[in-house]
Every structure is written in structure tokens, then in C-alpha cells.
DNA sequence: GAAAACCATGTGAACGATCAAATCGCCACA
DNA sequence: TGTGGCGATTTGATCGTTCACATGGTTTTC
């Protein structure tokens, strides 16, 4: 007896209205403001919505509301120079958390020539309301421009250029490094060197600071053992080689990235030594490479970062949502303990069960 | 003199029409069917479009055209068990190629309980017209369902369950393995073993077949040297250990994945041997791990795969676009040559310049 | 006991574009 | 001169929803 959806395509709000014997607007209210609808009517409308498998047409909503509830995410076309795929994992977590914020993500490729151009285009097409920035480099024009235009955005990574901008969520690399140093101290290493990137990298400097502070707090030596290398394996190996030379018997090397840590491992192996037993190594990002090499590594809490990003993106300005500086954890593997983690037979410990060191609980909005 | 866009927000098609002294529809035609517009008018309209920075509202187009020109891409929430991030790279390439097909991508997280449910929801919301499937497993209900519903889709990976479906693009793993075996033969290995996954994996079986055919074509031994391991590092190491035992002096191991290859490298190192010089190793997917370990690996042409996927997605059915089986290339590194690629000093060859072996040119639609 | 307030629901317009069909001017042809 | 055809352009309707306001009925208020 029920009214059927019309022949062409899916049921619309009008079909539901007819079927339930009410007007469009009442159906709309049942969906968007149920408290305005009388209980009996509400139930009837909901029953018809269910029966007709009605789903609001998001496209029509976007047009009428003048809001897409969608955000652009620029994919990184430079496949190289980014061992780790951290951003890909971040995108996954963002996507998972999106429905909880009644939003979705649209991917796009930034124009390599004019970064702003592609953002402008996407924005003016009405397809997105704003952006999630994921690799803000030094001198990135986007944060300023977006703020100026009043476009909603959030950055994964502090906006080092302009500390007054508060639209960011980041991981506290300094705290992660600090914790790693103390872990190495507890594992019996007496000196901890640092292998970082050449000057000018805000992220790198932050991580280096955490190393220095860790040395001081945990009473270790090594503050003079500091080298840099660009993010390239051969250069890293060479730099690590010199560092190990100075390190002595009970030293360890803390690295600003897993790729640099890989260089250290190579340098260690080349000398006939063994990571962990002879020289400690800790990397950053806990990538596949770290897992493959059994290198301990500082892990970014990407799930929480994604959640905080959404909160910040949808902050009203008066709800007290502040930038989130999240504390990473340390995944401990064989490279940072002097005695093998497990019996050194054919079996190795399952990396997924590796001891995870929750440095602290998340340090989110207070 | 020029008409200004109205105060509220961006310029619309009506603003342009007024400014150029024509009607809405003429502006629309100038954009979508320029040949219908008189040259002078066209020029005038285009000038105003440019002057007012007019961009068509995609949302309004979607509603009126009853087509989103967008496709859903399900992200893989199981971060583990997928070393390689092949799908992430595929997504990047899809995104880059999207504008060329006047489309874009919307990411979404599949419901782990009911895979179809999340697809249905997204589809009925009108946000997407179809899907790009990227990890069709055995028994995946999606291809059938989508075909039945007449929903456009393309699968990255053959639909092994139902070979009659032609909505796919894939990489010819068999050919890649074949080429790898012949490369190993040319490098002086006499026997090539295979380390694959346990039975039932269509992809694994295909790669194994390529290995066998390669042995035969290049006159190598080793067809009896075959082991399997699940995609887990400790199991792979153990399996590799047994395989190497049987391999003898001038053998190599071909692996169905880089993770398995990592297991082989570990087993080799454990015996005090060296990959390449003593035992050859070739992996699959050319991931960061392979690069880090200097393991040769079969590389999937993801850019071409993405392009073919778009072509297939937008095929009319009469334009002769057929499924694309692309031939991978082999990235040769130290693990598959008996003499070191470079002087074994502190410098290693830049992996990005590593010799790339174009097995054949792409074997796309004829 | 009439004005004011409230509640549930309905009506017209609008969001910004495209589709389908109508109109207008101009030229050719009978 | 009237009819037909054609190219260029315009007009009206529509996509599916929400906004802003109107309606009608009941309850509260002074």
C-alpha cells in the first residue's frame, strides 16, 4: 500500500514526504532538527525513510547550504625523498575519522609551479570548504593566504614561520627524542650521539633540542657528538661512519629519521659490529624500514593527530580548542638494547608485539 | 565600466552573463559547447569569465547533471600486513591523473563488518558515481554487486573470481618474475628458488608461474626449490633458511614480496654470507625496504596503471578499451649481481639512479 | 476575552548550474 | 511574398534540498 519511489532513480525527500503524508520540510526537519517534529510524525517519517531507503542527496545539500563539508588534501607527488609514507597513513586516519565530523576528503594534486593556484581552483569550484595541509615547508605561502581569505584549514605540522597561527596539530618530536635518550640510558649506553639534518630544518632542530635535553636530564654524555646529513642513504652512511668512530664502546646514535638510522646500521655492519649489542640506534617515524631492520624508532600518534586535526578544523573559535602537541611513543626493538630481546635462534620477536613505550599519555587540549 | 560581481561571495554564471551582455545559457555554452557560440560573443564571454575569476560551481553542475564525476576510493585501515604502501602510491597517481578525466576522488573508510554497506551509502548520497577498487580479495562481493547495479567501477588487480569481468587493470607479475629469473641467469646464478605465499593466493600463484616459465626459458635449475611463508618476517626468515640450505653455491631466491625478500636477506646474513655475492635475492614491489636493503625488486608501473584505470572507468563500451595488463620493470641493486655494483668504499650508488630494466614496453590496449 | 506566544507543519523561493524547447533574425527557395 | 531552414541566442523548467516566512490551531497572559 505504501507509496513507491518514482521510476527514475532513487527516492527523494518528496517521495518520503508523500509516503508519510507530510510536507518536504517536515521530512527535512525530521533529519536535521528532529526536536521540532511531533513524536508520532517523526516515527512515521523515519519509517518511510527506512522503507524507501532514502538517503539525502549530498550534492543538493551542498548547493543549498552553500557548504561542501569537504576538505582538500594535497597528495605528495614526489614519491622519492619521503621514505616513511607518514602522510599516507595520516590521510588514512583522517578518512576514517571524517564521518564523525560529517565531512569527507577530496584528494588533489598541487600544481608544482604555483602551489596556491591548485588550492584556489578547488576552492572556487565549491567542491571543498577548506584544506588539511600536511607538508608545510619553510616559506610555505598557504597558511597566510588561507587565513587572509578566511578559508578554514588545519596544518599537520607546526607553522614554524608564524607562531601566532594556531591552526595546527603536531607531534612533539622533542619529547620523543628526550624519551628515547632516557630509554637508551636505561639500556646501558653511556654516550648518545645525534645524527640530524643540515641546518635550517625547524623539525630537525626541534628533535635535536630534545636530544640535548635528554642528555642533561638523564645524565649522559655526548653533547659534542653531533653530525648532520641530508635525507639520502649514502650520505647518511658516511656521516654515521665518522660519528661511530668518535663514539667509543658504549655509545648509541639517535637519528632524526629512519633513513638516517638506516645509514647508521650500515656503518655499524660495515665495521663488523652489531646494532644494539655494540652500538645503539634509534630512528624516527617507525616506518617499515625500521621494522624490517629491527631498529627502535619514535612513533607518531597519527590516529590522534587526525582526530585533533578534525577538531581544530571545526573549532568555532569560542570552544577553547587549541593546537594539539601530541606526544609520540617509542617502539623498542633490538637496536637499542644490549642483550638480545629474544633467544637468538631462528625465531625473532613479532614486531607487532614489540614493547611499546608510552612516553606519556596524550597531551591534548586541556 | 565593467559589472562587478555581487557583494556576497564569488561570481556566478549570471554575473558573467550580465557583464558580457548575454544570457546564462550563452555563458554555459561558451564553456561546454563553444562551437555553438559566435566567435565575437565567445571572446567577450571568455574575457568576462577571466576578469571576474569565474569558476563554475561544481556542486550545482553535479546536481543538475545528475552526475558527480567523482569516484570513491576505499582506504585500507589495516595499517599492518601491507608493507609497501603500493595502494597509497596508486592513490597518488590516480589523483594526479584525475583532472585529465574531469573527475576527482573521494576517500572513504570501508565498513569492516559489511563491505558493501559503506559503498552503498556513499553511492546513494550522490557524492560519487562509482568506485576504484584497489584490494579485491578472494571472494570479494563488490565487483558482482557493482556490475549488477550498473555502477561504474574499475579494479586495480584482476578479478580472479570471475574472469569474464573486464573492468580491471593489473600488473603482469608473471612477466615480471620471468624477467627477473632471466636477469639472475645473466648475472651468473645457476639455480633460482622461489619463496612465495601459501596456497590459494591467485596473485602468488601467478608470480610462481612466471618463475617456473623463466627457469625453463632461460635454462636454469631450481624448479624443485620452492617454499612458502605467510607475509610475516620471522616465518619468512625461517622458510628462507631452509631454502638456502638446499640452494648450494651459485643460487638465488626469487620472492613474491619485498617482505619475504627481507626474510631471505636475514637468513643470508645469519650464515655470515652476503646477498648478491653469495646468494642472489630479488623481491617484489620495489618498496622502501628493498631500497634500504639494496635488494633488487620488481617494480609495478603504478603511473600507467592509474592512467589505464581512468581510461577503463570512462570507457563507453564501444571504444574498444580493454583491460590493461601492464609489464613491470626490474630495479637492479646489489642483491642480484655477484660483483659489487660500485667500489665498496663509503659511497654507495644512488638508488634513484639504479639501473632500471625495462622488461618490455607497456602492453596496453592495442 | 482579545492579544500575545507558542507549537507543528506547510508554502514559496533560492542555491547555481544545465536541459529542452522557444524565439529571433537572416537568407534561400519556390 | 510567403514559407522553410538554419544558426545564434534566450526563456522556462528542473535537479533535491534548505532557508525564511506564513499558516492554523492551541495555550498562555493581563
mmCIF file of C-alpha atoms in Angstrom, chain A residues 20-360:
data_model
loop_
_atom_site.group_PDB
_atom_site.id
_atom_site.type_symbol
_atom_site.label_atom_id
_atom_site.label_comp_id
_atom_site.label_asym_id
_atom_site.label_seq_id
_atom_site.Cartn_x
_atom_site.Cartn_y
_atom_site.Cartn_z
ATOM 1 C CA UNK A 20 4.410 9.743 5.071
ATOM 2 C CA UNK A 21 1.669 12.217 4.296
ATOM 3 C CA UNK A 22 3.641 15.277 5.294
ATOM 4 C CA UNK A 23 5.477 18.086 3.538
ATOM 5 C CA UNK A 24 9.077 18.225 2.318
ATOM 6 C CA UNK A 25 10.082 20.478 5.124
ATOM 7 C CA UNK A 26 8.825 18.134 7.797
ATOM 8 C CA UNK A 27 10.958 15.354 6.382
ATOM 9 C CA UNK A 28 13.865 17.752 6.270
ATOM 10 C CA UNK A 29 13.206 18.650 9.893
ATOM 11 C CA UNK A 30 12.977 15.013 10.872
ATOM 12 C CA UNK A 31 16.515 14.667 9.588
ATOM 13 C CA UNK A 32 18.095 17.932 10.623
ATOM 14 C CA UNK A 33 16.074 19.075 13.631
ATOM 15 C CA UNK A 34 14.083 16.147 14.995
ATOM 16 C CA UNK A 35 13.148 18.033 18.150
ATOM 17 C CA UNK A 36 10.867 20.249 16.090
ATOM 18 C CA UNK A 37 8.797 17.323 14.882
ATOM 19 C CA UNK A 38 5.975 15.717 16.872
ATOM 20 C CA UNK A 39 6.949 12.232 18.106
ATOM 21 C CA UNK A 40 4.259 10.410 16.145
ATOM 22 C CA UNK A 41 5.065 12.209 12.926
ATOM 23 C CA UNK A 42 8.761 11.668 13.483
ATOM 24 C CA UNK A 43 8.275 7.952 13.804
ATOM 25 C CA UNK A 44 6.144 7.765 10.704
ATOM 26 C CA UNK A 45 8.619 9.756 8.656
ATOM 27 C CA UNK A 46 11.518 7.691 9.871
ATOM 28 C CA UNK A 47 9.711 4.515 8.970
ATOM 29 C CA UNK A 48 9.201 5.736 5.417
ATOM 30 C CA UNK A 49 12.798 6.899 5.154
ATOM 31 C CA UNK A 50 13.865 3.435 6.099
ATOM 32 C CA UNK A 51 11.366 1.676 3.892
ATOM 33 C CA UNK A 52 12.276 3.688 0.815
ATOM 34 C CA UNK A 53 15.994 3.557 1.552
ATOM 35 C CA UNK A 54 16.079 7.289 1.340
ATOM 36 C CA UNK A 55 19.473 8.961 1.589
ATOM 37 C CA UNK A 56 19.656 12.733 1.306
ATOM 38 C CA UNK A 57 21.363 13.880 -1.838
ATOM 39 C CA UNK A 58 24.557 15.406 -0.531
ATOM 40 C CA UNK A 59 25.058 17.342 -3.721
ATOM 41 C CA UNK A 60 21.758 19.165 -3.290
ATOM 42 C CA UNK A 61 22.573 19.833 0.341
ATOM 43 C CA UNK A 62 25.920 21.260 -0.608
ATOM 44 C CA UNK A 63 24.351 23.597 -3.119
ATOM 45 C CA UNK A 64 21.612 24.838 -0.844
ATOM 46 C CA UNK A 65 23.706 25.091 2.289
ATOM 47 C CA UNK A 66 26.488 26.758 0.393
ATOM 48 C CA UNK A 67 28.872 24.455 2.168
ATOM 49 C CA UNK A 68 30.557 21.312 0.893
ATOM 50 C CA UNK A 69 31.520 19.822 4.238
ATOM 51 C CA UNK A 70 34.526 18.567 2.357
ATOM 52 C CA UNK A 71 38.182 19.382 2.629
ATOM 53 C CA UNK A 72 41.002 19.131 0.162
ATOM 54 C CA UNK A 73 44.054 17.023 0.847
ATOM 55 C CA UNK A 74 47.048 17.532 -1.400
ATOM 56 C CA UNK A 75 48.831 14.322 -2.252
ATOM 57 C CA UNK A 76 52.582 14.401 -2.436
ATOM 58 C CA UNK A 77 53.702 13.717 -5.975
ATOM 59 C CA UNK A 78 57.383 13.467 -5.137
ATOM 60 C CA UNK A 79 57.356 9.801 -4.373
ATOM 61 C CA UNK A 80 61.011 9.841 -3.508
ATOM 62 C CA UNK A 81 62.562 11.806 -0.690
ATOM 63 C CA UNK A 82 59.848 10.750 1.626
ATOM 64 C CA UNK A 83 60.638 7.353 2.954
ATOM 65 C CA UNK A 84 58.040 6.583 5.500
ATOM 66 C CA UNK A 85 54.689 7.325 3.925
ATOM 67 C CA UNK A 86 53.741 9.099 7.101
ATOM 68 C CA UNK A 87 51.444 11.367 5.163
ATOM 69 C CA UNK A 88 49.677 8.449 3.549
ATOM 70 C CA UNK A 89 48.965 6.979 6.936
ATOM 71 C CA UNK A 90 47.770 10.339 8.143
ATOM 72 C CA UNK A 91 45.383 10.514 5.205
ATOM 73 C CA UNK A 92 44.026 7.101 6.098
ATOM 74 C CA UNK A 93 43.358 8.171 9.664
ATOM 75 C CA UNK A 94 41.801 11.422 8.519
ATOM 76 C CA UNK A 95 39.490 9.496 6.240
ATOM 77 C CA UNK A 96 38.462 7.124 8.979
ATOM 78 C CA UNK A 97 37.651 9.979 11.323
ATOM 79 C CA UNK A 98 35.870 12.076 8.685
ATOM 80 C CA UNK A 99 32.327 10.685 9.014
ATOM 81 C CA UNK A 100 32.402 11.514 12.727
ATOM 82 C CA UNK A 101 32.656 15.133 11.658
ATOM 83 C CA UNK A 102 30.043 14.839 8.919
ATOM 84 C CA UNK A 103 32.701 15.536 6.339
ATOM 85 C CA UNK A 104 34.763 13.881 3.706
ATOM 86 C CA UNK A 105 38.021 14.384 1.903
ATOM 87 C CA UNK A 106 38.816 15.165 -1.693
ATOM 88 C CA UNK A 107 42.320 14.455 -2.876
ATOM 89 C CA UNK A 108 44.051 16.693 -5.349
ATOM 90 C CA UNK A 109 47.485 17.169 -6.852
ATOM 91 C CA UNK A 110 49.086 20.515 -6.106
ATOM 92 C CA UNK A 111 50.431 22.431 -9.061
ATOM 93 C CA UNK A 112 54.208 22.209 -8.711
ATOM 94 C CA UNK A 113 54.688 25.619 -10.251
ATOM 95 C CA UNK A 114 52.162 27.637 -8.266
ATOM 96 C CA UNK A 115 51.095 25.910 -5.085
ATOM 97 C CA UNK A 116 48.307 28.358 -4.374
ATOM 98 C CA UNK A 117 46.782 28.020 -7.807
ATOM 99 C CA UNK A 118 45.508 24.487 -7.377
ATOM 100 C CA UNK A 119 44.107 25.351 -3.986
ATOM 101 C CA UNK A 120 42.310 28.368 -5.396
ATOM 102 C CA UNK A 121 40.798 26.345 -8.186
ATOM 103 C CA UNK A 122 39.488 23.630 -5.941
ATOM 104 C CA UNK A 123 38.111 26.137 -3.513
ATOM 105 C CA UNK A 124 36.361 28.299 -6.069
ATOM 106 C CA UNK A 125 34.762 25.260 -7.617
ATOM 107 C CA UNK A 126 32.856 24.902 -4.377
ATOM 108 C CA UNK A 127 33.925 21.319 -4.003
ATOM 109 C CA UNK A 128 35.673 21.899 -0.706
ATOM 110 C CA UNK A 129 35.337 24.371 2.121
ATOM 111 C CA UNK A 130 38.947 24.244 3.197
ATOM 112 C CA UNK A 131 42.089 22.188 3.414
ATOM 113 C CA UNK A 132 44.152 19.881 5.511
ATOM 114 C CA UNK A 133 47.759 20.836 4.924
ATOM 115 C CA UNK A 134 50.172 18.045 5.538
ATOM 116 C CA UNK A 135 53.611 19.108 4.468
ATOM 117 C CA UNK A 136 54.056 22.756 5.257
ATOM 118 C CA UNK A 137 57.603 23.582 4.321
ATOM 119 C CA UNK A 138 59.615 26.562 5.289
ATOM 120 C CA UNK A 139 58.264 29.596 3.485
ATOM 121 C CA UNK A 140 55.007 27.900 2.575
ATOM 122 C CA UNK A 141 52.640 30.660 1.403
ATOM 123 C CA UNK A 142 49.488 28.692 2.079
ATOM 124 C CA UNK A 143 48.825 29.283 5.785
ATOM 125 C CA UNK A 144 48.986 33.042 5.399
ATOM 126 C CA UNK A 145 46.909 33.091 2.295
ATOM 127 C CA UNK A 146 44.236 30.820 3.691
ATOM 128 C CA UNK A 147 43.989 32.801 6.900
ATOM 129 C CA UNK A 148 43.754 36.017 4.953
ATOM 130 C CA UNK A 149 40.957 34.630 2.799
ATOM 131 C CA UNK A 150 39.133 33.262 5.798
ATOM 132 C CA UNK A 151 39.373 29.746 4.451
ATOM 133 C CA UNK A 152 39.190 27.007 7.106
ATOM 134 C CA UNK A 153 42.304 24.903 7.328
ATOM 135 C CA UNK A 154 44.491 22.950 9.665
ATOM 136 C CA UNK A 155 48.108 22.019 9.294
ATOM 137 C CA UNK A 156 49.707 18.754 10.306
ATOM 138 C CA UNK A 157 52.968 20.187 11.479
ATOM 139 C CA UNK A 158 53.555 23.425 13.299
ATOM 140 C CA UNK A 159 53.589 26.561 11.217
ATOM 141 C CA UNK A 160 57.103 27.490 12.246
ATOM 142 C CA UNK A 161 57.177 30.591 10.125
ATOM 143 C CA UNK A 162 54.410 32.272 12.035
ATOM 144 C CA UNK A 163 53.988 31.003 15.568
ATOM 145 C CA UNK A 164 50.905 33.134 16.111
ATOM 146 C CA UNK A 165 48.873 30.927 13.795
ATOM 147 C CA UNK A 166 47.090 28.376 15.880
ATOM 148 C CA UNK A 167 45.642 26.160 13.191
ATOM 149 C CA UNK A 168 47.905 23.211 13.658
ATOM 150 C CA UNK A 169 48.357 19.833 15.229
ATOM 151 C CA UNK A 170 51.775 18.335 15.580
ATOM 152 C CA UNK A 171 53.808 15.672 17.267
ATOM 153 C CA UNK A 172 56.240 16.666 19.960
ATOM 154 C CA UNK A 173 59.450 15.403 18.408
ATOM 155 C CA UNK A 174 61.441 16.990 21.181
ATOM 156 C CA UNK A 175 59.655 14.969 23.843
ATOM 157 C CA UNK A 176 60.030 11.854 21.729
ATOM 158 C CA UNK A 177 63.755 12.339 21.452
ATOM 159 C CA UNK A 178 64.028 13.114 25.123
ATOM 160 C CA UNK A 179 62.283 9.870 25.985
ATOM 161 C CA UNK A 180 64.473 7.952 23.542
ATOM 162 C CA UNK A 181 67.640 9.248 25.192
ATOM 163 C CA UNK A 182 66.397 8.217 28.602
ATOM 164 C CA UNK A 183 65.465 4.818 27.235
ATOM 165 C CA UNK A 184 68.997 4.410 25.888
ATOM 166 C CA UNK A 185 70.369 5.464 29.275
ATOM 167 C CA UNK A 186 68.292 2.778 30.897
ATOM 168 C CA UNK A 187 69.600 0.240 28.397
ATOM 169 C CA UNK A 188 73.184 0.849 29.480
ATOM 170 C CA UNK A 189 74.561 3.232 26.864
ATOM 171 C CA UNK A 190 76.832 5.904 28.312
ATOM 172 C CA UNK A 191 77.072 8.279 25.336
ATOM 173 C CA UNK A 192 74.378 9.173 22.864
ATOM 174 C CA UNK A 193 75.271 10.955 19.639
ATOM 175 C CA UNK A 194 72.823 12.702 17.331
ATOM 176 C CA UNK A 195 72.552 12.390 13.578
ATOM 177 C CA UNK A 196 70.300 15.093 12.184
ATOM 178 C CA UNK A 197 69.634 17.113 9.071
ATOM 179 C CA UNK A 198 71.675 20.106 7.967
ATOM 180 C CA UNK A 199 70.729 23.469 9.472
ATOM 181 C CA UNK A 200 67.535 25.342 8.835
ATOM 182 C CA UNK A 201 65.139 22.486 9.372
ATOM 183 C CA UNK A 202 62.763 23.539 12.122
ATOM 184 C CA UNK A 203 61.649 19.977 12.657
ATOM 185 C CA UNK A 204 65.238 18.779 12.794
ATOM 186 C CA UNK A 205 66.263 21.486 15.253
ATOM 187 C CA UNK A 206 63.341 20.614 17.486
ATOM 188 C CA UNK A 207 64.356 16.987 17.571
ATOM 189 C CA UNK A 208 67.957 17.929 18.267
ATOM 190 C CA UNK A 209 66.863 20.018 21.219
ATOM 191 C CA UNK A 210 65.046 17.012 22.650
ATOM 192 C CA UNK A 211 68.263 15.014 22.369
ATOM 193 C CA UNK A 212 70.275 17.646 24.244
ATOM 194 C CA UNK A 213 67.683 17.968 26.968
ATOM 195 C CA UNK A 214 67.521 14.223 27.293
ATOM 196 C CA UNK A 215 71.281 14.014 27.734
ATOM 197 C CA UNK A 216 71.135 16.533 30.525
ATOM 198 C CA UNK A 217 68.130 15.090 32.303
ATOM 199 C CA UNK A 218 69.381 11.528 32.210
ATOM 200 C CA UNK A 219 72.974 12.422 32.966
ATOM 201 C CA UNK A 220 74.517 11.152 29.744
ATOM 202 C CA UNK A 221 77.473 12.320 27.727
ATOM 203 C CA UNK A 222 77.707 13.002 24.044
ATOM 204 C CA UNK A 223 76.585 16.588 23.627
ATOM 205 C CA UNK A 224 79.630 17.131 21.437
ATOM 206 C CA UNK A 225 78.816 14.156 19.227
ATOM 207 C CA UNK A 226 76.637 15.703 16.605
ATOM 208 C CA UNK A 227 76.603 15.248 12.843
ATOM 209 C CA UNK A 228 74.276 16.087 10.004
ATOM 210 C CA UNK A 229 73.393 14.509 6.706
ATOM 211 C CA UNK A 230 70.773 15.178 4.073
ATOM 212 C CA UNK A 231 67.966 12.682 3.721
ATOM 213 C CA UNK A 232 69.960 10.303 1.471
ATOM 214 C CA UNK A 233 71.264 6.912 2.382
ATOM 215 C CA UNK A 234 74.859 7.128 1.151
ATOM 216 C CA UNK A 235 75.488 10.488 2.759
ATOM 217 C CA UNK A 236 73.926 9.240 5.962
ATOM 218 C CA UNK A 237 76.160 6.197 5.994
ATOM 219 C CA UNK A 238 79.262 8.300 5.582
ATOM 220 C CA UNK A 239 78.243 10.717 8.314
ATOM 221 C CA UNK A 240 77.359 7.845 10.634
ATOM 222 C CA UNK A 241 80.708 6.261 9.972
ATOM 223 C CA UNK A 242 82.568 9.304 11.282
ATOM 224 C CA UNK A 243 80.231 9.555 14.239
ATOM 225 C CA UNK A 244 80.757 5.940 15.281
ATOM 226 C CA UNK A 245 84.486 6.471 15.079
ATOM 227 C CA UNK A 246 84.245 9.022 17.885
ATOM 228 C CA UNK A 247 81.609 7.180 19.829
ATOM 229 C CA UNK A 248 83.654 4.566 21.658
ATOM 230 C CA UNK A 249 82.493 1.365 23.217
ATOM 231 C CA UNK A 250 79.226 2.050 24.936
ATOM 232 C CA UNK A 251 77.621 4.612 22.694
ATOM 233 C CA UNK A 252 74.410 4.968 20.776
ATOM 234 C CA UNK A 253 73.192 7.146 17.904
ATOM 235 C CA UNK A 254 69.853 8.909 17.908
ATOM 236 C CA UNK A 255 68.581 9.838 14.453
ATOM 237 C CA UNK A 256 66.167 12.421 13.125
ATOM 238 C CA UNK A 257 64.681 9.878 10.721
ATOM 239 C CA UNK A 258 64.579 6.179 9.969
ATOM 240 C CA UNK A 259 66.545 6.738 6.805
ATOM 241 C CA UNK A 260 69.381 8.255 8.766
ATOM 242 C CA UNK A 261 69.110 5.344 11.182
ATOM 243 C CA UNK A 262 69.475 3.006 8.245
ATOM 244 C CA UNK A 263 72.733 4.756 7.424
ATOM 245 C CA UNK A 264 73.911 4.172 10.963
ATOM 246 C CA UNK A 265 73.040 0.484 10.759
ATOM 247 C CA UNK A 266 75.019 0.169 7.550
ATOM 248 C CA UNK A 267 78.007 1.888 9.058
ATOM 249 C CA UNK A 268 77.800 -0.414 12.060
ATOM 250 C CA UNK A 269 77.585 -3.542 9.936
ATOM 251 C CA UNK A 270 80.456 -2.401 7.794
ATOM 252 C CA UNK A 271 82.686 -2.426 10.853
ATOM 253 C CA UNK A 272 81.643 -5.953 11.683
ATOM 254 C CA UNK A 273 79.669 -4.712 14.658
ATOM 255 C CA UNK A 274 76.092 -5.368 15.608
ATOM 256 C CA UNK A 275 73.371 -2.783 16.189
ATOM 257 C CA UNK A 276 72.182 -2.883 19.753
ATOM 258 C CA UNK A 277 74.885 -5.038 21.224
ATOM 259 C CA UNK A 278 77.770 -2.822 20.096
ATOM 260 C CA UNK A 279 76.170 0.450 19.134
ATOM 261 C CA UNK A 280 72.659 1.546 19.976
ATOM 262 C CA UNK A 281 70.443 3.039 17.263
ATOM 263 C CA UNK A 282 67.101 4.788 17.437
ATOM 264 C CA UNK A 283 65.249 6.215 14.441
ATOM 265 C CA UNK A 284 62.184 8.347 13.916
ATOM 266 C CA UNK A 285 58.766 7.564 12.395
ATOM 267 C CA UNK A 286 58.664 3.836 12.963
ATOM 268 C CA UNK A 287 58.434 3.059 9.278
ATOM 269 C CA UNK A 288 58.538 -0.273 7.520
ATOM 270 C CA UNK A 289 62.256 0.176 7.222
ATOM 271 C CA UNK A 290 62.722 0.444 10.971
ATOM 272 C CA UNK A 291 60.603 -2.622 11.439
ATOM 273 C CA UNK A 292 62.494 -4.506 8.766
ATOM 274 C CA UNK A 293 65.860 -3.672 10.273
ATOM 275 C CA UNK A 294 64.681 -4.185 13.832
ATOM 276 C CA UNK A 295 65.571 -0.627 14.650
ATOM 277 C CA UNK A 296 63.890 1.064 17.587
ATOM 278 C CA UNK A 297 62.019 4.149 16.480
ATOM 279 C CA UNK A 298 59.905 7.007 17.721
ATOM 280 C CA UNK A 299 56.349 6.560 16.535
ATOM 281 C CA UNK A 300 53.988 9.413 15.736
ATOM 282 C CA UNK A 301 50.440 9.005 17.051
ATOM 283 C CA UNK A 302 48.795 9.556 13.692
ATOM 284 C CA UNK A 303 45.339 8.479 14.730
ATOM 285 C CA UNK A 304 45.204 11.048 17.472
ATOM 286 C CA UNK A 305 46.761 13.630 15.189
ATOM 287 C CA UNK A 306 43.973 13.073 12.679
ATOM 288 C CA UNK A 307 41.309 13.380 15.342
ATOM 289 C CA UNK A 308 42.791 16.569 16.675
ATOM 290 C CA UNK A 309 43.007 17.920 13.163
ATOM 291 C CA UNK A 310 39.272 17.482 12.663
ATOM 292 C CA UNK A 311 38.504 19.091 15.990
ATOM 293 C CA UNK A 312 40.639 22.062 15.122
ATOM 294 C CA UNK A 313 39.174 22.346 11.649
ATOM 295 C CA UNK A 314 35.685 22.518 13.068
ATOM 296 C CA UNK A 315 36.545 24.670 16.049
ATOM 297 C CA UNK A 316 34.267 27.669 16.411
ATOM 298 C CA UNK A 317 36.878 29.895 17.975
ATOM 299 C CA UNK A 318 34.976 30.138 21.218
ATOM 300 C CA UNK A 319 35.047 26.494 22.212
ATOM 301 C CA UNK A 320 38.582 26.606 23.502
ATOM 302 C CA UNK A 321 40.011 24.090 21.064
ATOM 303 C CA UNK A 322 43.708 24.797 20.921
ATOM 304 C CA UNK A 323 46.574 23.469 18.821
ATOM 305 C CA UNK A 324 47.461 19.946 19.864
ATOM 306 C CA UNK A 325 51.025 18.920 20.535
ATOM 307 C CA UNK A 326 50.938 15.159 20.810
ATOM 308 C CA UNK A 327 53.494 13.006 22.496
ATOM 309 C CA UNK A 328 54.930 10.182 20.419
ATOM 310 C CA UNK A 329 55.692 6.700 21.696
ATOM 311 C CA UNK A 330 58.851 4.696 21.377
ATOM 312 C CA UNK A 331 58.790 1.329 19.678
ATOM 313 C CA UNK A 332 61.658 -0.620 21.192
ATOM 314 C CA UNK A 333 63.420 -3.206 19.067
ATOM 315 C CA UNK A 334 66.742 -4.955 19.134
ATOM 316 C CA UNK A 335 68.792 -1.951 18.056
ATOM 317 C CA UNK A 336 68.523 -0.200 21.400
ATOM 318 C CA UNK A 337 69.100 -2.997 23.894
ATOM 319 C CA UNK A 338 72.477 -4.562 24.646
ATOM 320 C CA UNK A 339 71.139 -8.080 25.239
ATOM 321 C CA UNK A 340 69.016 -9.649 22.510
ATOM 322 C CA UNK A 341 65.319 -9.226 23.103
ATOM 323 C CA UNK A 342 64.661 -12.893 22.440
ATOM 324 C CA UNK A 343 66.656 -16.093 22.132
ATOM 325 C CA UNK A 344 68.767 -15.593 19.029
ATOM 326 C CA UNK A 345 67.527 -18.701 17.250
ATOM 327 C CA UNK A 346 65.546 -18.808 14.076
ATOM 328 C CA UNK A 347 62.646 -17.042 15.752
ATOM 329 C CA UNK A 348 62.559 -13.323 16.123
ATOM 330 C CA UNK A 349 60.102 -11.470 18.263
ATOM 331 C CA UNK A 350 56.943 -10.491 16.466
ATOM 332 C CA UNK A 351 57.452 -6.804 15.762
ATOM 333 C CA UNK A 352 53.781 -6.093 16.215
ATOM 334 C CA UNK A 353 54.102 -7.213 19.815
ATOM 335 C CA UNK A 354 57.270 -5.262 20.408
ATOM 336 C CA UNK A 355 57.278 -3.415 23.658
ATOM 337 C CA UNK A 356 55.735 -0.002 23.143
ATOM 338 C CA UNK A 357 56.856 2.736 25.424
ATOM 339 C CA UNK A 358 54.044 5.181 26.133
ATOM 340 C CA UNK A 359 56.254 8.132 26.987
ATOM 341 C CA UNK A 360 53.295 9.950 28.403
#
